[in-house]
PDB file of C-alpha atoms in Angstrom:
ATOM      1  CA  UNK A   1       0.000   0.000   0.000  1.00 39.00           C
ATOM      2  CA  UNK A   2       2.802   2.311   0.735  1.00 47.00           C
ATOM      3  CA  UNK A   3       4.561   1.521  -2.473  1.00 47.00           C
ATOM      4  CA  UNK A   4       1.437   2.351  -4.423  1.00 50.00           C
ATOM      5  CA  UNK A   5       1.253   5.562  -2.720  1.00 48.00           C
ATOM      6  CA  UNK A   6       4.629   6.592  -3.665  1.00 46.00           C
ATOM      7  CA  UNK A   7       4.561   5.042  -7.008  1.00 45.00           C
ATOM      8  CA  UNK A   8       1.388   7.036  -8.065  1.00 45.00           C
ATOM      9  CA  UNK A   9       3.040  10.565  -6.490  1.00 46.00           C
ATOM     10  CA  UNK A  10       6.159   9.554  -8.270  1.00 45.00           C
ATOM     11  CA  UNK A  11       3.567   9.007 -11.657  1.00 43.00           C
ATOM     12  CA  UNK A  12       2.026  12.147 -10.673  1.00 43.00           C
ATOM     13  CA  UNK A  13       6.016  13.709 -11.264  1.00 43.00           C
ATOM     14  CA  UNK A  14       6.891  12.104 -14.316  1.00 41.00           C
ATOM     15  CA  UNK A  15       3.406  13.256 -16.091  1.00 42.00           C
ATOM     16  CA  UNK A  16       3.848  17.239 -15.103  1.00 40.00           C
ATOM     17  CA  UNK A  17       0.548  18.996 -16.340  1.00 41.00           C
ATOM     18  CA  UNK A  18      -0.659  17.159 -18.767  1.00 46.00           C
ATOM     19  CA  UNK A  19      -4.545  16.865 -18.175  1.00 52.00           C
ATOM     20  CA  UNK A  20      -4.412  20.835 -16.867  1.00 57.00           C
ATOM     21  CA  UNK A  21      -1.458  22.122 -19.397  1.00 59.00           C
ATOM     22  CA  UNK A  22      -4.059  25.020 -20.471  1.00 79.00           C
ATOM     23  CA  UNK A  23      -4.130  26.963 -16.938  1.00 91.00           C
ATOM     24  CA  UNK A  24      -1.884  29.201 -16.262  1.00 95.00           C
ATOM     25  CA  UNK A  25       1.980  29.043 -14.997  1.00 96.00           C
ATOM     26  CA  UNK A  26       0.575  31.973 -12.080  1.00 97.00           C
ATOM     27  CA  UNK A  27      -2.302  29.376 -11.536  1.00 97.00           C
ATOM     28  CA  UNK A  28      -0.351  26.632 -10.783  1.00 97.00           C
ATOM     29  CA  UNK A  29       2.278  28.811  -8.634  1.00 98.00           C
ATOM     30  CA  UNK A  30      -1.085  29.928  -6.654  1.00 98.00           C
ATOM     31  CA  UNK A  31      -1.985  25.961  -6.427  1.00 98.00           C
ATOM     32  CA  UNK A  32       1.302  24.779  -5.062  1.00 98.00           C
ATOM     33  CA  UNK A  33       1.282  27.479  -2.853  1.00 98.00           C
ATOM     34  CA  UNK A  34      -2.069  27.047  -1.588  1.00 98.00           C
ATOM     35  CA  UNK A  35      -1.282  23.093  -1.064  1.00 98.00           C
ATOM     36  CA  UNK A  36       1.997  24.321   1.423  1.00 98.00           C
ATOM     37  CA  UNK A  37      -0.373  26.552   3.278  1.00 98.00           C
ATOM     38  CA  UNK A  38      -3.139  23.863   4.109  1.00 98.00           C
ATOM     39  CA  UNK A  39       0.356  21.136   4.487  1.00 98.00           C
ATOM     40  CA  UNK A  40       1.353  23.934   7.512  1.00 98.00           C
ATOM     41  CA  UNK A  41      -2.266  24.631   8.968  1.00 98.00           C
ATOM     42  CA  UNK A  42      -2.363  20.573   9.187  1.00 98.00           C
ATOM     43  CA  UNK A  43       0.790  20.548  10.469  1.00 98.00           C
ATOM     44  CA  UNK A  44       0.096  23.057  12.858  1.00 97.00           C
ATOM     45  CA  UNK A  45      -2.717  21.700  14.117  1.00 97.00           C
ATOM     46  CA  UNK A  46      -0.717  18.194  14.718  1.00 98.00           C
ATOM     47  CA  UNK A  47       1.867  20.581  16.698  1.00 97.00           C
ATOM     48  CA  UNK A  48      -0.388  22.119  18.738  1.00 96.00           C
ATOM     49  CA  UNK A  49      -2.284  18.421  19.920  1.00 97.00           C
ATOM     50  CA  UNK A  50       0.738  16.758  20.637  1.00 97.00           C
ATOM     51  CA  UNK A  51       2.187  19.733  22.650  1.00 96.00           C
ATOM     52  CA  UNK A  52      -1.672  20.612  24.372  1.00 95.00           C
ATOM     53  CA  UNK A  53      -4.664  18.800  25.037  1.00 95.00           C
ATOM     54  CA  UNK A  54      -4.538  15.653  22.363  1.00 97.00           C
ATOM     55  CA  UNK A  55      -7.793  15.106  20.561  1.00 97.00           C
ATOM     56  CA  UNK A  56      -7.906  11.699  18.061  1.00 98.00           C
ATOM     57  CA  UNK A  57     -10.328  13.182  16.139  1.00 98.00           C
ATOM     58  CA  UNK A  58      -8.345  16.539  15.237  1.00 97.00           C
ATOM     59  CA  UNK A  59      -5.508  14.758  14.718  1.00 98.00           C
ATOM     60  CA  UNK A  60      -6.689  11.906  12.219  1.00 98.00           C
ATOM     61  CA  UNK A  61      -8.375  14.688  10.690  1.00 98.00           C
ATOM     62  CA  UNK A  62      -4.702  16.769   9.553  1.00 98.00           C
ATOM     63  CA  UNK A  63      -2.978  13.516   9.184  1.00 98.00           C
ATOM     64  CA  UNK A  64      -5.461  12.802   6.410  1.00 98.00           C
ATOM     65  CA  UNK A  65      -4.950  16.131   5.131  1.00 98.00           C
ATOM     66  CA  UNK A  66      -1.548  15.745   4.527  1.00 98.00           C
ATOM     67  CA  UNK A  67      -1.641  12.105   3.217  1.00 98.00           C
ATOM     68  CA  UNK A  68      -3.988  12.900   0.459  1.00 98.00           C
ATOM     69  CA  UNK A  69      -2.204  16.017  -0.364  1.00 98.00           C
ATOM     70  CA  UNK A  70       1.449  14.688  -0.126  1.00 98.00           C
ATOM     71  CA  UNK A  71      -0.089  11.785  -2.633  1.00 97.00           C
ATOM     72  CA  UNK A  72      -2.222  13.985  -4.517  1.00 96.00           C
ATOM     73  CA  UNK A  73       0.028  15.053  -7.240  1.00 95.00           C
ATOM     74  CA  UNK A  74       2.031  17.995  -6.104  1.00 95.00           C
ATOM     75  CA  UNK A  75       4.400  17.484  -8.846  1.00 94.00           C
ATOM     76  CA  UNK A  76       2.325  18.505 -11.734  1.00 95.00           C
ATOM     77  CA  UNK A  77       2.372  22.105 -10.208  1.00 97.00           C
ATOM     78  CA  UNK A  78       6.006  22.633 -10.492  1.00 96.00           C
ATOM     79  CA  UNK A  79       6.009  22.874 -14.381  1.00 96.00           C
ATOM     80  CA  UNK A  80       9.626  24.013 -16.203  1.00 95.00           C
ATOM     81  CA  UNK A  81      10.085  27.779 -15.644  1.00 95.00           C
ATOM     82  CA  UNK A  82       8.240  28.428 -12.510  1.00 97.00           C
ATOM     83  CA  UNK A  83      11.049  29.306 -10.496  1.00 96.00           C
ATOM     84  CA  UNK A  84       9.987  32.749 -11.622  1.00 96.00           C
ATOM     85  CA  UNK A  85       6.413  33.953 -11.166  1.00 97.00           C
ATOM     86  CA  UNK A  86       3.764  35.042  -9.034  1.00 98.00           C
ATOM     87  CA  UNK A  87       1.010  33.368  -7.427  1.00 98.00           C
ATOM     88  CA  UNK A  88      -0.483  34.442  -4.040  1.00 97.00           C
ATOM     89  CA  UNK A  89       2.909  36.196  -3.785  1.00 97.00           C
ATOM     90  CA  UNK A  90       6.309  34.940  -5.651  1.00 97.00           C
ATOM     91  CA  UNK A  91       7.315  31.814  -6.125  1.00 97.00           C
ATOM     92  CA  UNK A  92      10.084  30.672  -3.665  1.00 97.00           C
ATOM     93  CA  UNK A  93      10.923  28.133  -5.903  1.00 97.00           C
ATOM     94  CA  UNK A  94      14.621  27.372  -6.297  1.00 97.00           C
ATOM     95  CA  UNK A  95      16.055  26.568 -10.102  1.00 97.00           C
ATOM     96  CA  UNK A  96      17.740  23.323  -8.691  1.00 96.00           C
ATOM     97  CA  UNK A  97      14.578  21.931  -8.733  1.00 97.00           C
ATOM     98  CA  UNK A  98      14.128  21.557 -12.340  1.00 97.00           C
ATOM     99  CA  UNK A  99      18.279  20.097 -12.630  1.00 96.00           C
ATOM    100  CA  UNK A 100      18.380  17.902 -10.032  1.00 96.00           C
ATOM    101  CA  UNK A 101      15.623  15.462 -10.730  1.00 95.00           C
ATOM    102  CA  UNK A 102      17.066  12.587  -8.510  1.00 97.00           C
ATOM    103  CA  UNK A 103      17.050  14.654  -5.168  1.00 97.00           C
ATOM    104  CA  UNK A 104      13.675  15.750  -6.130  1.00 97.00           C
ATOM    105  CA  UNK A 105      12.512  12.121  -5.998  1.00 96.00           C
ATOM    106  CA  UNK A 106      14.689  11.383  -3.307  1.00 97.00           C
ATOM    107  CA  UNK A 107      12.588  14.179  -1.152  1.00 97.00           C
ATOM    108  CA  UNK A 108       9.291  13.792  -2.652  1.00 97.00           C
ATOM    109  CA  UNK A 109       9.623   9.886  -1.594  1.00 97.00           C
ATOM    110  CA  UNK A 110      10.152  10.594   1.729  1.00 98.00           C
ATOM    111  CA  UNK A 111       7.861  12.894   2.125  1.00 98.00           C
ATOM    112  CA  UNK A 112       5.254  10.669   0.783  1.00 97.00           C
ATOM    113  CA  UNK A 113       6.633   7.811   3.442  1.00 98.00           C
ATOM    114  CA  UNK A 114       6.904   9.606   6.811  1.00 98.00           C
ATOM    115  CA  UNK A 115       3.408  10.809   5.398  1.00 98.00           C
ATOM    116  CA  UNK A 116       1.375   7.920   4.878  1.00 98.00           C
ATOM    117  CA  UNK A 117       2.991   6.527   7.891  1.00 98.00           C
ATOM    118  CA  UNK A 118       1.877   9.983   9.925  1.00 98.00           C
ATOM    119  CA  UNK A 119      -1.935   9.066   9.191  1.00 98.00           C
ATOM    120  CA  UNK A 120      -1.562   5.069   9.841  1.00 98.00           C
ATOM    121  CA  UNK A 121      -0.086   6.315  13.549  1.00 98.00           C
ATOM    122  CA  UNK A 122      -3.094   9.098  14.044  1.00 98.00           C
ATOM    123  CA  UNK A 123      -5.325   6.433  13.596  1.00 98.00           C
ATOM    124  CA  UNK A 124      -4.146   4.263  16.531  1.00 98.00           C
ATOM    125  CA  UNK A 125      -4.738   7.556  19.106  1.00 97.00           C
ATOM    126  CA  UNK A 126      -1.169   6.676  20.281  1.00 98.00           C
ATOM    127  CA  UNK A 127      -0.110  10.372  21.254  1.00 98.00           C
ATOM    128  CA  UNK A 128       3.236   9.697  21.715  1.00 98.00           C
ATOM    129  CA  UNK A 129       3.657   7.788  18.620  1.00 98.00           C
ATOM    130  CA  UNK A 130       1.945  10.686  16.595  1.00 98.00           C
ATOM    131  CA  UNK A 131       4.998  12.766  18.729  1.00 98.00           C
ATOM    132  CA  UNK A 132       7.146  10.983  17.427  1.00 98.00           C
ATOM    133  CA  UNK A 133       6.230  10.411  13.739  1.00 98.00           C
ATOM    134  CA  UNK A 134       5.219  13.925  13.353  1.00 98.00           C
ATOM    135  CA  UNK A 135       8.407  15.183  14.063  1.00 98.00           C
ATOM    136  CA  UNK A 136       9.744  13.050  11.020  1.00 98.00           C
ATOM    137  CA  UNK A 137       7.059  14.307   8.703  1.00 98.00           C
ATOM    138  CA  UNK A 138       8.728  17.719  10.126  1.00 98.00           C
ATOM    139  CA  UNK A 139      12.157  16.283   9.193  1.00 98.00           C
ATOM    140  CA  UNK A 140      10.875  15.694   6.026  1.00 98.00           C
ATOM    141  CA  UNK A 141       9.527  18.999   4.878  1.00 97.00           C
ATOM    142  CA  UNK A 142      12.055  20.695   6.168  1.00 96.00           C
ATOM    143  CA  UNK A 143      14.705  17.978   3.521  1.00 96.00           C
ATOM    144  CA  UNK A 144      12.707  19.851   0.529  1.00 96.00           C
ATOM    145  CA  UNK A 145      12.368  23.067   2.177  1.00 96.00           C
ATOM    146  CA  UNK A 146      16.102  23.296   3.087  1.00 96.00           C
ATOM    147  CA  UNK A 147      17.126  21.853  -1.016  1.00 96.00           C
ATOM    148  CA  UNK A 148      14.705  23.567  -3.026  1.00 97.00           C
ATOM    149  CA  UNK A 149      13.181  26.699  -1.301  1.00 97.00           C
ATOM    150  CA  UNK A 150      14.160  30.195  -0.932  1.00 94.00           C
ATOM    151  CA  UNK A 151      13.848  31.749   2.160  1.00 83.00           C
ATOM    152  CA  UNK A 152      10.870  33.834   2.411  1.00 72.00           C
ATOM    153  CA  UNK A 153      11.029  37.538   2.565  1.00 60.00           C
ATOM    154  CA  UNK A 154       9.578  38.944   5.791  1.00 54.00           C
TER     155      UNK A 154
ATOM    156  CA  UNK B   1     -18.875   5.727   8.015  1.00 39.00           C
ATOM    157  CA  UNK B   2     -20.366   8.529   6.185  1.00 46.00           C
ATOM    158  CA  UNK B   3     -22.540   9.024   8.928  1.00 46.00           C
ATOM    159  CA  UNK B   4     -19.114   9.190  11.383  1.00 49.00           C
ATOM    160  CA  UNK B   5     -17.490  11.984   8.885  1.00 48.00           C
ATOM    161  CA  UNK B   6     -20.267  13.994   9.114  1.00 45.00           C
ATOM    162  CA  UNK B   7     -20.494  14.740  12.703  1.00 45.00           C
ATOM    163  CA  UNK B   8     -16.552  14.788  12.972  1.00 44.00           C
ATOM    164  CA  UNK B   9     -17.374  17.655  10.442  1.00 46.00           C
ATOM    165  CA  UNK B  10     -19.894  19.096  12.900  1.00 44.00           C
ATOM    166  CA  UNK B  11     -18.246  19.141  15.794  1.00 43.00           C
ATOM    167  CA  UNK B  12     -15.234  20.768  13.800  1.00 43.00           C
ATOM    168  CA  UNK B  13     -17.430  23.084  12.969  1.00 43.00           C
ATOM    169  CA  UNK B  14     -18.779  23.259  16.910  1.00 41.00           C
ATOM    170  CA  UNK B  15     -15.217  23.512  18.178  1.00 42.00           C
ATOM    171  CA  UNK B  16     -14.396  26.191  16.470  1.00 40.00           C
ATOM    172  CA  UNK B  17     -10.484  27.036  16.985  1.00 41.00           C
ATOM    173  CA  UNK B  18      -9.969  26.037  20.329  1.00 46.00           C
ATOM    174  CA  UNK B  19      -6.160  24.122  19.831  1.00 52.00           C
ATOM    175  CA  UNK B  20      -4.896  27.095  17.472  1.00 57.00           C
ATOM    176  CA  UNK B  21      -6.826  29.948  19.632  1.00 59.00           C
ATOM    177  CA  UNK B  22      -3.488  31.753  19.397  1.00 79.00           C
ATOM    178  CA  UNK B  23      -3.147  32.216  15.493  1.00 91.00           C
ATOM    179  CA  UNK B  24      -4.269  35.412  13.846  1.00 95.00           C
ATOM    180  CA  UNK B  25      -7.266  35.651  11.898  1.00 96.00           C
ATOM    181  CA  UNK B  26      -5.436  36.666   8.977  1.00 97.00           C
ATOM    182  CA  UNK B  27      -3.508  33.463   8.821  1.00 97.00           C
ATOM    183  CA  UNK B  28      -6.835  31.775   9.302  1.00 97.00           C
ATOM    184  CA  UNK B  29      -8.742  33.388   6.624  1.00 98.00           C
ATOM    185  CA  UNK B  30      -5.409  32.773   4.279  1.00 98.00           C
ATOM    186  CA  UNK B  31      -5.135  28.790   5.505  1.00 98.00           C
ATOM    187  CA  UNK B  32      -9.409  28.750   4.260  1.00 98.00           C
ATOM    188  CA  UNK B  33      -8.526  30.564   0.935  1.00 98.00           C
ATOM    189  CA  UNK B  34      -5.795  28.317   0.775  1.00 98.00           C
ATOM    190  CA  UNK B  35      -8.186  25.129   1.285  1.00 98.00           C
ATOM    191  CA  UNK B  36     -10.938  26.383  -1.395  1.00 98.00           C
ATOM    192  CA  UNK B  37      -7.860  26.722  -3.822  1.00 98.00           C
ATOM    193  CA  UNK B  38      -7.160  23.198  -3.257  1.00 98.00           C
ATOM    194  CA  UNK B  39     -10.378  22.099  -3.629  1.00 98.00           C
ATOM    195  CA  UNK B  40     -10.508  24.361  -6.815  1.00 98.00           C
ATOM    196  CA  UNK B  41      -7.804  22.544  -8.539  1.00 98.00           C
ATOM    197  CA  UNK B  42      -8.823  19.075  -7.082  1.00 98.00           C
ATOM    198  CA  UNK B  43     -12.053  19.888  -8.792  1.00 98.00           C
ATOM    199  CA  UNK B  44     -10.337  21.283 -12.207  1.00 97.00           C
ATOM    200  CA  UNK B  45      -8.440  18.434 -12.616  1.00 97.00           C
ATOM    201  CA  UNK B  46     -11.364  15.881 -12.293  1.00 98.00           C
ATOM    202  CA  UNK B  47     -13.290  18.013 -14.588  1.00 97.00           C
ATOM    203  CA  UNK B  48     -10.239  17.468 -17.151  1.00 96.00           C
ATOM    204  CA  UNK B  49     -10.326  13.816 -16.251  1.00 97.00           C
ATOM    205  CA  UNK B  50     -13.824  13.453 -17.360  1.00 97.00           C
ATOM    206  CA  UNK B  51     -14.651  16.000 -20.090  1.00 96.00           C
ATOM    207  CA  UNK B  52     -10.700  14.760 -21.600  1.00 95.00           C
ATOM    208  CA  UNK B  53      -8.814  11.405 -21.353  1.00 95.00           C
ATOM    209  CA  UNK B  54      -9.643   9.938 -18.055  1.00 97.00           C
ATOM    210  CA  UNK B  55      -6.998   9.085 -15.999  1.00 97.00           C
ATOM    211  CA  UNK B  56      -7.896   6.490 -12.639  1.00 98.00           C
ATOM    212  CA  UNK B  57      -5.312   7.229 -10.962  1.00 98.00           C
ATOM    213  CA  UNK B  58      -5.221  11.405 -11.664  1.00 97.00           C
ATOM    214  CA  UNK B  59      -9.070  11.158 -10.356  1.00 98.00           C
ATOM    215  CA  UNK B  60      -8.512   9.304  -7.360  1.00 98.00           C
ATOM    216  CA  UNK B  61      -5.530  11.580  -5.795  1.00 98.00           C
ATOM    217  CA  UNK B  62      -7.983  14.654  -6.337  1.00 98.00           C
ATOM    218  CA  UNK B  63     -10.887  12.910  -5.184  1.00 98.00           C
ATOM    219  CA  UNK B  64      -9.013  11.644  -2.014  1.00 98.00           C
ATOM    220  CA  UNK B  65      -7.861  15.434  -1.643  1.00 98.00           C
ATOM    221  CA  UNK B  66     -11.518  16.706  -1.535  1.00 98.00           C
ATOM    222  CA  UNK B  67     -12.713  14.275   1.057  1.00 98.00           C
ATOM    223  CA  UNK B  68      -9.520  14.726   3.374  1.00 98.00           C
ATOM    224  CA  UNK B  69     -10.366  18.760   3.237  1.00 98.00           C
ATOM    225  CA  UNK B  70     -14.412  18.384   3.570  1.00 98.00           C
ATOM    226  CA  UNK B  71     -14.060  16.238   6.824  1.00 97.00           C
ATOM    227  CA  UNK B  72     -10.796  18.286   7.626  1.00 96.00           C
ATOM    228  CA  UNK B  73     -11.941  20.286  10.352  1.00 95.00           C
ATOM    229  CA  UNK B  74     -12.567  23.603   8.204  1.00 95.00           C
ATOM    230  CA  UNK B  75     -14.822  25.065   9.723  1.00 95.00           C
ATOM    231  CA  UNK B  76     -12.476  25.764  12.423  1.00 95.00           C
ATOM    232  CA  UNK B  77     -11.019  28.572  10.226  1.00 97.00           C
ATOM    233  CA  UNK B  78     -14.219  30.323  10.164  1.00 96.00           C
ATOM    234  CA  UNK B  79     -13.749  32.169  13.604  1.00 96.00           C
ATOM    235  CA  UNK B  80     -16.352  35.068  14.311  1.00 95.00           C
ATOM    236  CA  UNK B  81     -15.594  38.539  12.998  1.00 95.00           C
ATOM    237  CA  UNK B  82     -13.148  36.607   9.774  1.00 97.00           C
ATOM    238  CA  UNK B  83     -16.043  38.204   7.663  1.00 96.00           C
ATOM    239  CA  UNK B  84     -13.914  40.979   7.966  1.00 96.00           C
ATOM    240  CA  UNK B  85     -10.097  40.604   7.433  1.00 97.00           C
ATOM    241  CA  UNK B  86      -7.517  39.881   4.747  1.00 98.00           C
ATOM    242  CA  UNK B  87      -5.537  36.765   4.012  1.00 98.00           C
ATOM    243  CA  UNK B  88      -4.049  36.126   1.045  1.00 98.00           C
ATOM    244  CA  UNK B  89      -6.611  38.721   0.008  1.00 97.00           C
ATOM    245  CA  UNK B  90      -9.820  40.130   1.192  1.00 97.00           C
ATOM    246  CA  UNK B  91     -12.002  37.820   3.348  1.00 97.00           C
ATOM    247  CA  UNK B  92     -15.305  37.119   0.905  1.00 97.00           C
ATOM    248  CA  UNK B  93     -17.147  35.627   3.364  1.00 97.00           C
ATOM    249  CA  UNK B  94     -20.341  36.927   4.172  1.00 97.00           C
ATOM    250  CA  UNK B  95     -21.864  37.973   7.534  1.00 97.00           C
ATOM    251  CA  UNK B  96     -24.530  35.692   6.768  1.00 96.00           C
ATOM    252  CA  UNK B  97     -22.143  33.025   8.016  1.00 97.00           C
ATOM    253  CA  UNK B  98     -22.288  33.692  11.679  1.00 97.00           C
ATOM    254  CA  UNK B  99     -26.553  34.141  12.132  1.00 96.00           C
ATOM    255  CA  UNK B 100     -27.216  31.607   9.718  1.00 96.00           C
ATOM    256  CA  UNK B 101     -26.213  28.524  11.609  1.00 95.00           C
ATOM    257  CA  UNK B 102     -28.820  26.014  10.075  1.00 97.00           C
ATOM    258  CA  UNK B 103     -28.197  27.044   7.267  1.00 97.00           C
ATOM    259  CA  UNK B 104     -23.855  26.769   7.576  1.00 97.00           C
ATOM    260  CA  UNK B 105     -25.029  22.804   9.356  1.00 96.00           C
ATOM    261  CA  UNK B 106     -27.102  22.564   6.408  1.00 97.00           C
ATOM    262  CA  UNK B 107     -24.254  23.291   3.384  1.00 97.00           C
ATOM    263  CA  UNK B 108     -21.248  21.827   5.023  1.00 97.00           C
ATOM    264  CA  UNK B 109     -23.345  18.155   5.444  1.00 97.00           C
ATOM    265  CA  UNK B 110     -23.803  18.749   1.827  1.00 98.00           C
ATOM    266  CA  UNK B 111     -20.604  19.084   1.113  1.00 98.00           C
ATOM    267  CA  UNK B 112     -18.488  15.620   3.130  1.00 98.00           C
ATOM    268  CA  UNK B 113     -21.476  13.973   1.932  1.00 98.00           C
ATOM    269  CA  UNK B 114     -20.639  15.001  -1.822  1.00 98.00           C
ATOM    270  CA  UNK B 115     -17.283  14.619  -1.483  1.00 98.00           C
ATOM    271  CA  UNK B 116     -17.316  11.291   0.704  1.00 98.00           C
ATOM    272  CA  UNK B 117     -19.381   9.667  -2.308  1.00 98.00           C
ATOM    273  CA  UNK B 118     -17.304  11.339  -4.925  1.00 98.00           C
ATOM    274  CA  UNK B 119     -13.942   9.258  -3.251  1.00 98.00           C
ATOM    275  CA  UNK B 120     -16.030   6.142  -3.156  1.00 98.00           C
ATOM    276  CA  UNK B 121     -17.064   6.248  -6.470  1.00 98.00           C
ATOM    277  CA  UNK B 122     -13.496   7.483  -8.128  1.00 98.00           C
ATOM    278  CA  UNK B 123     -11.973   3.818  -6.451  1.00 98.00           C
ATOM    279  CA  UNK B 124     -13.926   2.478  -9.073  1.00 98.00           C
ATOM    280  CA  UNK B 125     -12.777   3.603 -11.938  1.00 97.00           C
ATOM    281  CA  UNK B 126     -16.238   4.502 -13.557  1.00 98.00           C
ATOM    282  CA  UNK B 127     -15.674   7.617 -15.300  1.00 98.00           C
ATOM    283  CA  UNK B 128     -19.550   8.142 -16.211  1.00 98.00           C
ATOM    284  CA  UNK B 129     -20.508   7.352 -12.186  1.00 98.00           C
ATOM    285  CA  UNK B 130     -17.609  10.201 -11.384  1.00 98.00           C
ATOM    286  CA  UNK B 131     -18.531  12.323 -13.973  1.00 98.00           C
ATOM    287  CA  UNK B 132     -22.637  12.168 -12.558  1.00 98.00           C
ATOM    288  CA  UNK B 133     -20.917  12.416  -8.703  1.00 98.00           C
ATOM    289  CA  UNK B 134     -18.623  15.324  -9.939  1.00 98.00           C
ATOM    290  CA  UNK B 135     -21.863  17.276 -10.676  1.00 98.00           C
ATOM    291  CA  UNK B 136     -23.060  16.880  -7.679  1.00 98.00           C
ATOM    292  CA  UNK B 137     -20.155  17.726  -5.262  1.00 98.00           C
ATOM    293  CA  UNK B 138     -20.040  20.630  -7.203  1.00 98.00           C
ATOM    294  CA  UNK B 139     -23.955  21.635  -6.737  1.00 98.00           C
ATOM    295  CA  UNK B 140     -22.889  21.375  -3.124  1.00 98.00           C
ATOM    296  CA  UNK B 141     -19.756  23.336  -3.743  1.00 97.00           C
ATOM    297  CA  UNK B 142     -22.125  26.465  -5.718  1.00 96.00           C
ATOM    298  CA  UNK B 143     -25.038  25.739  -2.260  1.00 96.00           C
ATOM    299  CA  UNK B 144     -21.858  27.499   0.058  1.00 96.00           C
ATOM    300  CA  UNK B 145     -20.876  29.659  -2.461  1.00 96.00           C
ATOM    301  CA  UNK B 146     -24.497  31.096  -3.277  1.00 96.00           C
ATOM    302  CA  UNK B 147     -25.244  31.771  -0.080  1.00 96.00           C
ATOM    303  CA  UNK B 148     -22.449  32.693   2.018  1.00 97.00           C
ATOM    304  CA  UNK B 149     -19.560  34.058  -0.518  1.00 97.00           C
ATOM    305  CA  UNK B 150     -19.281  37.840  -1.397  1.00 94.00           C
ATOM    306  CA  UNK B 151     -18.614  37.685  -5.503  1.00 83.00           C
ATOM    307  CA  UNK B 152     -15.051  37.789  -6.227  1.00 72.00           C
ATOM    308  CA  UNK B 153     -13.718  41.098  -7.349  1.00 60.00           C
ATOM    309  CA  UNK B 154     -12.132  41.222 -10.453  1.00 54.00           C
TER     310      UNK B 154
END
């Protein structure tokens, strides 16, 4: 099951835009940006039950979130050339991204894993296995964020 | 299991923002402009799947993305006075939203149980079934929007 899941983002990569090549670069900048927001609210959310008052339900509820989103695709919004453009605001994208296509995987994958793996623990209500899995999801992001994103100008 | 979704959505929705009581409303109205823009391109690129060359595994990730969002707690971004307020622009919510509670109950059921059906029906592979399913999560979708969303400026 968890090879499917990271075959099909991996698919999801390899096909770029195809079935939306029509909208807009901007669009799609606005899309991938919109995806890290709701990835960070979920996240958030995670970070704030595992550090407060721990509710299953809130926390299967994120965890889900970011499954379906880390397997939903991402990769088609990162078409050639975006590293420049705006969305919601401009795109933090870094050019490496489109030349170094093994690291790329090599993140995506993982992110997909300590993902997938996230939601299976949420479901269990273990709080300090959430804890502990979260903070690899965290790990995780922060592999791409670290590669492939420029730092955001406050 | 629908049934369970929709009162997890509920009590989301009853909750309000109690674990992230600390984070501004503008981040909150962004994070729910960020979620419709997901569900925006979720629903664009089932639309492609169906009206184009339909793709199971394309519809499924989008589809899976719509339900995780629907029963993800949303309504928890949707604190009291966020009719008001700018995220990633202008809040376009009206104030409808806060004396209209049956109404809000009445939508947002509408919705997970659009969207629910719309993930059971894309693990099938049936593009017509989707494609009848699609029509109707996106009634639901236009039900919110009619009622309680200020027309977008352009």
């Amino acid at each position: 099951m968890k090879f499917k899941h990271v075959v099909v983002a991996l698919t999801a990569i390899a096909l770029s835009s195809s079935t939306l090549a029509q909208v807009k670069p901007e669009q799609q900048i606005k899309w991938r940006q919109s995806v890290m927001q709701v990835q960070g609210w979920s996240m958030g959310r995670i970070k704030a039950n595992v550090e407060g008052t721990y509710n299953k339900d809130q926390v299967i509820q994120a965890a889900n979130v970011l499954q379906a989103t880390a397997n939903g695709g991402l990769g088609a919004l990162f078409p050639a050339g975006t590293e420049k453009g705006t969305g919601w605001r401009e795109s933090q994208l870094k050019p490496e991204y489109f030349t170094n296509g093994d690291k790329v995987r090599e993140v995506a994958m993982a992110f997909n894993k300590e993902a997938n793996e996230l939601a299976k623990v949420a479901a269990t209500g273990d709080a300090a296995a959430v804890k502990a899995q979260f903070g690899k999801l965290g790990q995780a992001c922060k592999g791409c964020h670290d590669k492939f994103r420029v730092e955001e100008k406050k």
